[in-house]
Short mmCIF file of N, CA, C and O and ligand atoms in Angstrom, two decimals:
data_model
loop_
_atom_site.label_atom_id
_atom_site.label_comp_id
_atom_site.label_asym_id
_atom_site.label_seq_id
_atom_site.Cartn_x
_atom_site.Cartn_y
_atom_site.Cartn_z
N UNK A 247 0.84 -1.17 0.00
CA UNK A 247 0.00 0.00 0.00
C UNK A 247 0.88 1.24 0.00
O UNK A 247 1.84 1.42 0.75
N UNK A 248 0.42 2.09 -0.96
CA UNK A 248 1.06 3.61 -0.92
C UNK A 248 1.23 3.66 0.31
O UNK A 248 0.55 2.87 0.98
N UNK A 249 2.39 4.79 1.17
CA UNK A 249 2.91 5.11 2.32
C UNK A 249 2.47 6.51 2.44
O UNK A 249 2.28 7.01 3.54
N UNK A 250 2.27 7.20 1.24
CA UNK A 250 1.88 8.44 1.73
C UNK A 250 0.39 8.81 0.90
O UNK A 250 0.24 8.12 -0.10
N UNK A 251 -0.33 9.44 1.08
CA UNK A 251 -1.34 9.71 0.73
C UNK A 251 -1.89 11.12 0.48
O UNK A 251 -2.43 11.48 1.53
N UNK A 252 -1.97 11.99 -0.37
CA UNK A 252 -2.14 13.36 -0.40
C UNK A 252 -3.72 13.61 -0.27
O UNK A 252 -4.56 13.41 -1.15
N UNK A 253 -3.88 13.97 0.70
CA UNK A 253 -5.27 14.52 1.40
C UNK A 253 -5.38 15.77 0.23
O UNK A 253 -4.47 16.25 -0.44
N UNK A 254 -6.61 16.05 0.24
CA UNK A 254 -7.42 17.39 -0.95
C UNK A 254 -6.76 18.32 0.49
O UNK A 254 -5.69 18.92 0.38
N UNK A 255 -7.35 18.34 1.48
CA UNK A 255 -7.16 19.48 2.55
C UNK A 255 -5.76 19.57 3.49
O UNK A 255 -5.30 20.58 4.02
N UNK A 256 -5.32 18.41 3.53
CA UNK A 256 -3.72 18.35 4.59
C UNK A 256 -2.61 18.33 3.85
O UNK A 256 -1.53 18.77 4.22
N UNK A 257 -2.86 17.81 2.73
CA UNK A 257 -1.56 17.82 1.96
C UNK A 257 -0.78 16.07 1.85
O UNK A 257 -1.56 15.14 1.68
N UNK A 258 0.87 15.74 1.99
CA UNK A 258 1.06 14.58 1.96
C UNK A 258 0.74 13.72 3.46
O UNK A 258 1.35 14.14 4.45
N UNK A 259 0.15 12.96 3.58
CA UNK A 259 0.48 12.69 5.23
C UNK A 259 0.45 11.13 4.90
O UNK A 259 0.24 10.49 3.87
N UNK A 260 0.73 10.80 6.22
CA UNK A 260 1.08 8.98 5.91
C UNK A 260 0.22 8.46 6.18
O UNK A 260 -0.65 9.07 6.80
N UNK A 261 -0.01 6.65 5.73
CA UNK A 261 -1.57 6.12 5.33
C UNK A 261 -1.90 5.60 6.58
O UNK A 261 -3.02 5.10 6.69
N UNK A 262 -0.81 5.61 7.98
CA UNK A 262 -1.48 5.22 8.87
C UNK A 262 -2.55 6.37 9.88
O UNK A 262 -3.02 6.21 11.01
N UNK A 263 -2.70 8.00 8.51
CA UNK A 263 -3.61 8.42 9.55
C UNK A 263 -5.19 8.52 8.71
O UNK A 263 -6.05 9.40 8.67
N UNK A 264 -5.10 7.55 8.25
CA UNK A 264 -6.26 7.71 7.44
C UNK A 264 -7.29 5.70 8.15
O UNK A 264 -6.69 4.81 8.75
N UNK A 265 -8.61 5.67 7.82
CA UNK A 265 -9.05 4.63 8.23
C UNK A 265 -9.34 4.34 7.13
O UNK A 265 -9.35 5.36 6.44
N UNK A 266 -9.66 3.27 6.45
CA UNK A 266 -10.29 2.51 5.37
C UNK A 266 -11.79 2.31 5.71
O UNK A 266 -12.04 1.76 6.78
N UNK A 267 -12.66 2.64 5.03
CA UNK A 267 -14.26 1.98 5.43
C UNK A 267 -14.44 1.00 3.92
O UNK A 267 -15.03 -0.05 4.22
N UNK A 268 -14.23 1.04 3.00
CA UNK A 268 -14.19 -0.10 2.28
C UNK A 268 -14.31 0.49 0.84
O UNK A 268 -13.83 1.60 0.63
N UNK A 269 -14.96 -0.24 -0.21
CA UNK A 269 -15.02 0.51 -1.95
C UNK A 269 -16.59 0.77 -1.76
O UNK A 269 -17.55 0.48 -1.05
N UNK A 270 -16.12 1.62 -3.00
CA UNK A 270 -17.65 2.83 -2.98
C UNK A 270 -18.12 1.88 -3.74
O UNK A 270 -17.70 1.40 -4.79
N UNK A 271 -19.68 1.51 -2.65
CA UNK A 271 -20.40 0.81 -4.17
C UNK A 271 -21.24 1.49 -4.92
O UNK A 271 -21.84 2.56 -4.80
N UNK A 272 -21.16 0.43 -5.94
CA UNK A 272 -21.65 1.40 -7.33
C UNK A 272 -22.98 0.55 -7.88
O UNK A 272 -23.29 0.52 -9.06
N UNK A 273 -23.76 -0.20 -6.75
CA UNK A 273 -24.89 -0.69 -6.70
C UNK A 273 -26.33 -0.38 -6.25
O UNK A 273 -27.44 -0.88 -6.44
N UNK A 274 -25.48 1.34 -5.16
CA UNK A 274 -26.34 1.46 -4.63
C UNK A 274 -27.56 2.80 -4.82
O UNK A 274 -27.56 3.95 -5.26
N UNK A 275 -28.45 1.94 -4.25
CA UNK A 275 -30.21 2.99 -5.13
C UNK A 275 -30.32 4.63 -4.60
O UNK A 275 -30.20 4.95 -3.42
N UNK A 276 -30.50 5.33 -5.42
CA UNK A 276 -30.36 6.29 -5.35
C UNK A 276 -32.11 6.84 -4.05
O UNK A 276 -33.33 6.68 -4.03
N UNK A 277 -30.88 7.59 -3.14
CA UNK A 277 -32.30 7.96 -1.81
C UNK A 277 -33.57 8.70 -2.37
O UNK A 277 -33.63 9.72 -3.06
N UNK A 278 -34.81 7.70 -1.77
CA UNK A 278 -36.06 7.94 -2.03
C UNK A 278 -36.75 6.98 -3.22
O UNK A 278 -37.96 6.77 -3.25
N UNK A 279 -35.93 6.51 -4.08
CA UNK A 279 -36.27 5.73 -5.20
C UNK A 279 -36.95 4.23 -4.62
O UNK A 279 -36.33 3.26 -4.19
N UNK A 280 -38.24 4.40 -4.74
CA UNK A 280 -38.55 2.72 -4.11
C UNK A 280 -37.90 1.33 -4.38
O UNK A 280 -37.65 1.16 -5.57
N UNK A 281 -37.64 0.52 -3.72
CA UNK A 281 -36.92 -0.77 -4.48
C UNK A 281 -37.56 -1.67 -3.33
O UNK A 281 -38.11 -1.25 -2.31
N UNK A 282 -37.41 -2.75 -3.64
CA UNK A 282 -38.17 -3.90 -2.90
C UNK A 282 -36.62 -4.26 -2.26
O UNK A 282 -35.52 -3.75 -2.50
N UNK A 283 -37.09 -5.51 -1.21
CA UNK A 283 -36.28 -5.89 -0.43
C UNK A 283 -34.93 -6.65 -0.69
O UNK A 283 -33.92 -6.69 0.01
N UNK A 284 -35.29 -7.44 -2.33
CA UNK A 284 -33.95 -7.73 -2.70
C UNK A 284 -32.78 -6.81 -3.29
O UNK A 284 -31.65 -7.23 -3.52
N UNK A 285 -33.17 -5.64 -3.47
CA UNK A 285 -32.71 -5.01 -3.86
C UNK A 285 -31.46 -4.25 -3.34
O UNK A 285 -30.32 -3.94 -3.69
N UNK A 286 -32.83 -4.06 -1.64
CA UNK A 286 -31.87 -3.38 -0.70
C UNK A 286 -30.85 -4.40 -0.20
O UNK A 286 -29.75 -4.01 0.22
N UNK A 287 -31.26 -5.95 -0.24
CA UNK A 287 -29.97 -7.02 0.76
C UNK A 287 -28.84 -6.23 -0.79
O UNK A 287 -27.99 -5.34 -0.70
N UNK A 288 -29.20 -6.82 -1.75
CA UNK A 288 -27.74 -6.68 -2.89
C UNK A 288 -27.33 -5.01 -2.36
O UNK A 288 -26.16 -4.72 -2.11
N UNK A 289 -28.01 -4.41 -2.30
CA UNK A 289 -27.02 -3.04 -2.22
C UNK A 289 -26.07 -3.28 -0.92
O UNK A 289 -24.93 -2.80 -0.92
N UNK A 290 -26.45 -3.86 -0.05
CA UNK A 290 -25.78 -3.69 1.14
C UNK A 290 -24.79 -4.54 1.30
O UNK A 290 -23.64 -4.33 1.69
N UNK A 291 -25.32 -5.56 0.96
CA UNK A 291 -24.32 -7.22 1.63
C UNK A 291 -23.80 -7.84 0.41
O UNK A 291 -23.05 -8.76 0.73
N UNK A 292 -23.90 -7.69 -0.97
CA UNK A 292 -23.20 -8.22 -1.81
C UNK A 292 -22.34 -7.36 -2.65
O UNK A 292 -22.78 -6.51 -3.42
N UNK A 293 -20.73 -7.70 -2.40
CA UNK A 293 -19.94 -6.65 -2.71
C UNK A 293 -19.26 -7.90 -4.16
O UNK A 293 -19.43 -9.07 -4.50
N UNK A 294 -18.58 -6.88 -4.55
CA UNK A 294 -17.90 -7.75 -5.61
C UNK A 294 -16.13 -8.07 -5.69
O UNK A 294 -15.54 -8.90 -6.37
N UNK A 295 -15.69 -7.22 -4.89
CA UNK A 295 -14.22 -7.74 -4.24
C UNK A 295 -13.45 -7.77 -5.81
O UNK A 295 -12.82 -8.79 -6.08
N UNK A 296 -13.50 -6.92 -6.60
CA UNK A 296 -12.88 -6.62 -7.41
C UNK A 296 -11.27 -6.71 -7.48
O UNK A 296 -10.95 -6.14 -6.43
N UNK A 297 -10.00 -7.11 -8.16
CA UNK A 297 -8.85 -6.68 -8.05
C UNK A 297 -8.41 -5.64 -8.95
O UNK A 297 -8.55 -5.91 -10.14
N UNK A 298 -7.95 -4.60 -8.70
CA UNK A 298 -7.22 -3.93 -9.41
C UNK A 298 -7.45 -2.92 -9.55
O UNK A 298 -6.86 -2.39 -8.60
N UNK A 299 -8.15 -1.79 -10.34
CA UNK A 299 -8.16 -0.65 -9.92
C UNK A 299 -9.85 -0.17 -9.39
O UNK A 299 -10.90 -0.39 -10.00
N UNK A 300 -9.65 0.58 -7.98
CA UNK A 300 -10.88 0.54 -7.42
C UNK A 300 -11.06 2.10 -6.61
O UNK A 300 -10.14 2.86 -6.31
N UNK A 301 -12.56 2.31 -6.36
CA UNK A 301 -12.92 3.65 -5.50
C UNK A 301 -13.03 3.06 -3.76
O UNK A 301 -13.79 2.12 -3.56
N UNK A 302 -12.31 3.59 -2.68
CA UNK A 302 -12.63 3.13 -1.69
C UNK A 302 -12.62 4.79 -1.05
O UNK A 302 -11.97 5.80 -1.31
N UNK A 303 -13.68 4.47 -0.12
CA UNK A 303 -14.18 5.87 1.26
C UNK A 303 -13.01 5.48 2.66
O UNK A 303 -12.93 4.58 3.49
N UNK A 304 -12.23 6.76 2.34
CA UNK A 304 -11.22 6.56 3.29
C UNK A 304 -11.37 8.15 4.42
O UNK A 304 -11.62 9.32 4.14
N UNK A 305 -11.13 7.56 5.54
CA UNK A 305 -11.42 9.02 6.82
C UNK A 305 -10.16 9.03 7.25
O UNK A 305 -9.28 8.18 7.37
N UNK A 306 -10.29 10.61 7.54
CA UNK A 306 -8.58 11.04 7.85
C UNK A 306 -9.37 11.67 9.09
O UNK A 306 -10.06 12.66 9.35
N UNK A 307 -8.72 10.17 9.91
CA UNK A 307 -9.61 10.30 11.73
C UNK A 307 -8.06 11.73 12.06
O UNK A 307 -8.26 12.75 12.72
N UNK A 308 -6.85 11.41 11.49
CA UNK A 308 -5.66 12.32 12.31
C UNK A 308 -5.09 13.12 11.38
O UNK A 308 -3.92 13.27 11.00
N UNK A 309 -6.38 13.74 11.03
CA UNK A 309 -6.03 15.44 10.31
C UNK A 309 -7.75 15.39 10.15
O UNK A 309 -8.56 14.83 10.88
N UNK A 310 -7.99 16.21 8.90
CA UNK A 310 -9.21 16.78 9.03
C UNK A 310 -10.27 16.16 9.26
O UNK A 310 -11.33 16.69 8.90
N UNK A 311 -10.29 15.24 9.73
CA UNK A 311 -11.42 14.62 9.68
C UNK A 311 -12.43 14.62 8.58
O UNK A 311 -13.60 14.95 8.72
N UNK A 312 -11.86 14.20 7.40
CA UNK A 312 -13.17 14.33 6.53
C UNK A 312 -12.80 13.53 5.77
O UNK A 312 -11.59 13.37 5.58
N UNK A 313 -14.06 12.59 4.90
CA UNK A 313 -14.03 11.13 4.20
C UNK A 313 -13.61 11.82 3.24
O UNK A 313 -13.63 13.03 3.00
N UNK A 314 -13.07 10.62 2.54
CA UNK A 314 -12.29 11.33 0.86
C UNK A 314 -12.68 9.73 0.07
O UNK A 314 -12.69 8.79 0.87
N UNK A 315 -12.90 9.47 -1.03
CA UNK A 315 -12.43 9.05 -2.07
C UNK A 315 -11.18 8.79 -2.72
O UNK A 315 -10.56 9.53 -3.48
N UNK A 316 -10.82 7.30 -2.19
CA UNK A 316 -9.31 7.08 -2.56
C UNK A 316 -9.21 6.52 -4.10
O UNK A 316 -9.61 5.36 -4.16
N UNK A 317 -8.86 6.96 -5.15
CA UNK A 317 -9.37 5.46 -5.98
C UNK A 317 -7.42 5.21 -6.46
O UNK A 317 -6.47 5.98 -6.65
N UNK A 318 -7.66 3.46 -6.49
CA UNK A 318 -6.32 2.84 -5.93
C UNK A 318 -6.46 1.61 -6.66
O UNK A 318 -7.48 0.94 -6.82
N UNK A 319 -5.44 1.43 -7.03
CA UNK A 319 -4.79 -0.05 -7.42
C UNK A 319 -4.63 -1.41 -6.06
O UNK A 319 -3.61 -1.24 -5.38
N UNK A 320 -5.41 -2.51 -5.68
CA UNK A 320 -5.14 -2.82 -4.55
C UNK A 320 -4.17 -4.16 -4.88
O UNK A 320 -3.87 -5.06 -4.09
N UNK A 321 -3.77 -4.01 -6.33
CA UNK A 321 -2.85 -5.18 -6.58
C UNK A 321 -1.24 -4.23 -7.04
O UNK A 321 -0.36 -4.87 -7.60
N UNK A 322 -1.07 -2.97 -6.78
CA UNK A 322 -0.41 -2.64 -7.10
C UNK A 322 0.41 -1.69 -5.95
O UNK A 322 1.55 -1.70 -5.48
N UNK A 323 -0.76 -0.90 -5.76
CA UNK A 323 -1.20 -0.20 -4.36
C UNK A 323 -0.70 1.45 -5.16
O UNK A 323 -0.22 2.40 -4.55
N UNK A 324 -0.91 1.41 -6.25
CA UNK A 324 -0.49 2.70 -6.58
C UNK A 324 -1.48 3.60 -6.04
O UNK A 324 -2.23 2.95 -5.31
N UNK A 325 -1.87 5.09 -6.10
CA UNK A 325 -2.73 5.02 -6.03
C UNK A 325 -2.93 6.40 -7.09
O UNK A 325 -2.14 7.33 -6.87
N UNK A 326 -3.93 6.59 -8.22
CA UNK A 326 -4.29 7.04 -9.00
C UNK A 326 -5.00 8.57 -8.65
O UNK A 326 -4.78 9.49 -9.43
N UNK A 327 -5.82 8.78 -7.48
CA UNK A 327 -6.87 9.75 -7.49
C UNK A 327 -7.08 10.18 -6.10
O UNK A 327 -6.85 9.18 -5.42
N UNK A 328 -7.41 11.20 -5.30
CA UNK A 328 -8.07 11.41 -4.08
C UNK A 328 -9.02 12.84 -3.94
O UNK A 328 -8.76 13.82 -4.64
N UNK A 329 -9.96 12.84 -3.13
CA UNK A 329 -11.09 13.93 -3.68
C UNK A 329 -11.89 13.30 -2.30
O UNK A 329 -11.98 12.18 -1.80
N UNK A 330 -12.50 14.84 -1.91
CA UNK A 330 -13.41 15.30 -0.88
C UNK A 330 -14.73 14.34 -1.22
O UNK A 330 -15.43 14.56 -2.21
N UNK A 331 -15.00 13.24 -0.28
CA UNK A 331 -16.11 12.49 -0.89
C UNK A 331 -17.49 13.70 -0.98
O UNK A 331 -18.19 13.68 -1.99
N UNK A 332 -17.75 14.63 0.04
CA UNK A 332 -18.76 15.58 -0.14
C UNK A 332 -18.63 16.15 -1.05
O UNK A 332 -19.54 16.01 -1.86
N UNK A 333 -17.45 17.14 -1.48
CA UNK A 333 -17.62 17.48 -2.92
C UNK A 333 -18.19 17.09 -4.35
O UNK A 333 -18.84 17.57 -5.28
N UNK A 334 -17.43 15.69 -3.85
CA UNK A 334 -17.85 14.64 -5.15
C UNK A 334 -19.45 14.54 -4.92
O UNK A 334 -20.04 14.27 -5.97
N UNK A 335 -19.94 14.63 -4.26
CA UNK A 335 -21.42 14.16 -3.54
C UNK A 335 -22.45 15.33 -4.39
O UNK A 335 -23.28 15.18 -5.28
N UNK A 336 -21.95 16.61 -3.61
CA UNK A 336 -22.61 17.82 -4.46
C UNK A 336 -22.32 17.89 -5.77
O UNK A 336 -23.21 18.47 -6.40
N UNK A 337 -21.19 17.42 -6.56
CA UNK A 337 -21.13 17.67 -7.81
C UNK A 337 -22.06 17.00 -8.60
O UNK A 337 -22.27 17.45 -9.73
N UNK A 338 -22.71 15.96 -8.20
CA UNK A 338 -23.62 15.00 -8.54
C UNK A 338 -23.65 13.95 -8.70
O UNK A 338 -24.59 13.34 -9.20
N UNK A 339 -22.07 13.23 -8.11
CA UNK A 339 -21.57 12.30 -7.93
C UNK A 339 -22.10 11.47 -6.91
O UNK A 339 -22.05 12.05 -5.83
N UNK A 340 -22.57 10.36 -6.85
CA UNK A 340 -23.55 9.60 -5.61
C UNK A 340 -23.11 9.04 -5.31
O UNK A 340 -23.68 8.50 -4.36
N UNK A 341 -21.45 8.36 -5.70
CA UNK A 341 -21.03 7.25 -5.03
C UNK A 341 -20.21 7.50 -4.08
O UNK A 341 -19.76 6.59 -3.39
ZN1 ZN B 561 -7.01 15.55 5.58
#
C-alpha cells in the first residue's frame, strides 16, 4: 500500500492516519427511489471484491477529519486519485 497519501485538505500525510471503510459501491439505489427488499440485501451485503483498480471511502480520523475518495490499485497499491467524498457528492456524484 502507498505510504503516503495526499489529502485534498492536509496535503502529503502517511496512510497510517487515514481509516479505510471499504469501496464505494456502485450498486447502490439512489435515496427515495422505491426498491423492494432484494434489492436493498444486494445493495448492502453483496460486494464484488474486485482486483485492481478501485474507489474506496477513506477518513482522515488524524487530520481533518473528513471522508475522501481514494481510488487505488489494490494489486499494485499505486494510487491514481483522491477527492473530498462531499464534494464529489454535491457535484452529482452519488457514489
Ligand atoms: Zn485531511
Amino acid at each position: 500500500m502507498a505510504s503516503l497519501i495526499h489529502c485534498p485538505h492536509c496535503g502529503m500525510r502517511p496512510k497510517e492516519e487515514f481509516t479505510i471503510r471499504g469501496a464505494v459501491p456502485d450498486n447502490r439505489p439512489v435515496w427515495g427511489t422505491p426498491i423492494d427488499d432484494p434489492q436493498w440485501f444486494d445493495s448492502v451485503y453483496m460486494r464484488a471484491n474486485p482486483r485492481g483498480r478501485l474507489r474506496e471511502h477513506w477518513y482522515h480520523g488524524a487530520g481533518c477529519g473528513r471522508w475522501l475518495i481514494v481510488e487505488r490499485d489494490n494489486l499494485s497499491h499505486a494510487v491514481h486519485d483522491v477527492a473530498d467524498a462531499q464534494t464529489r457528492a454535491l457535484a452529482g456524484d452519488r457514489t
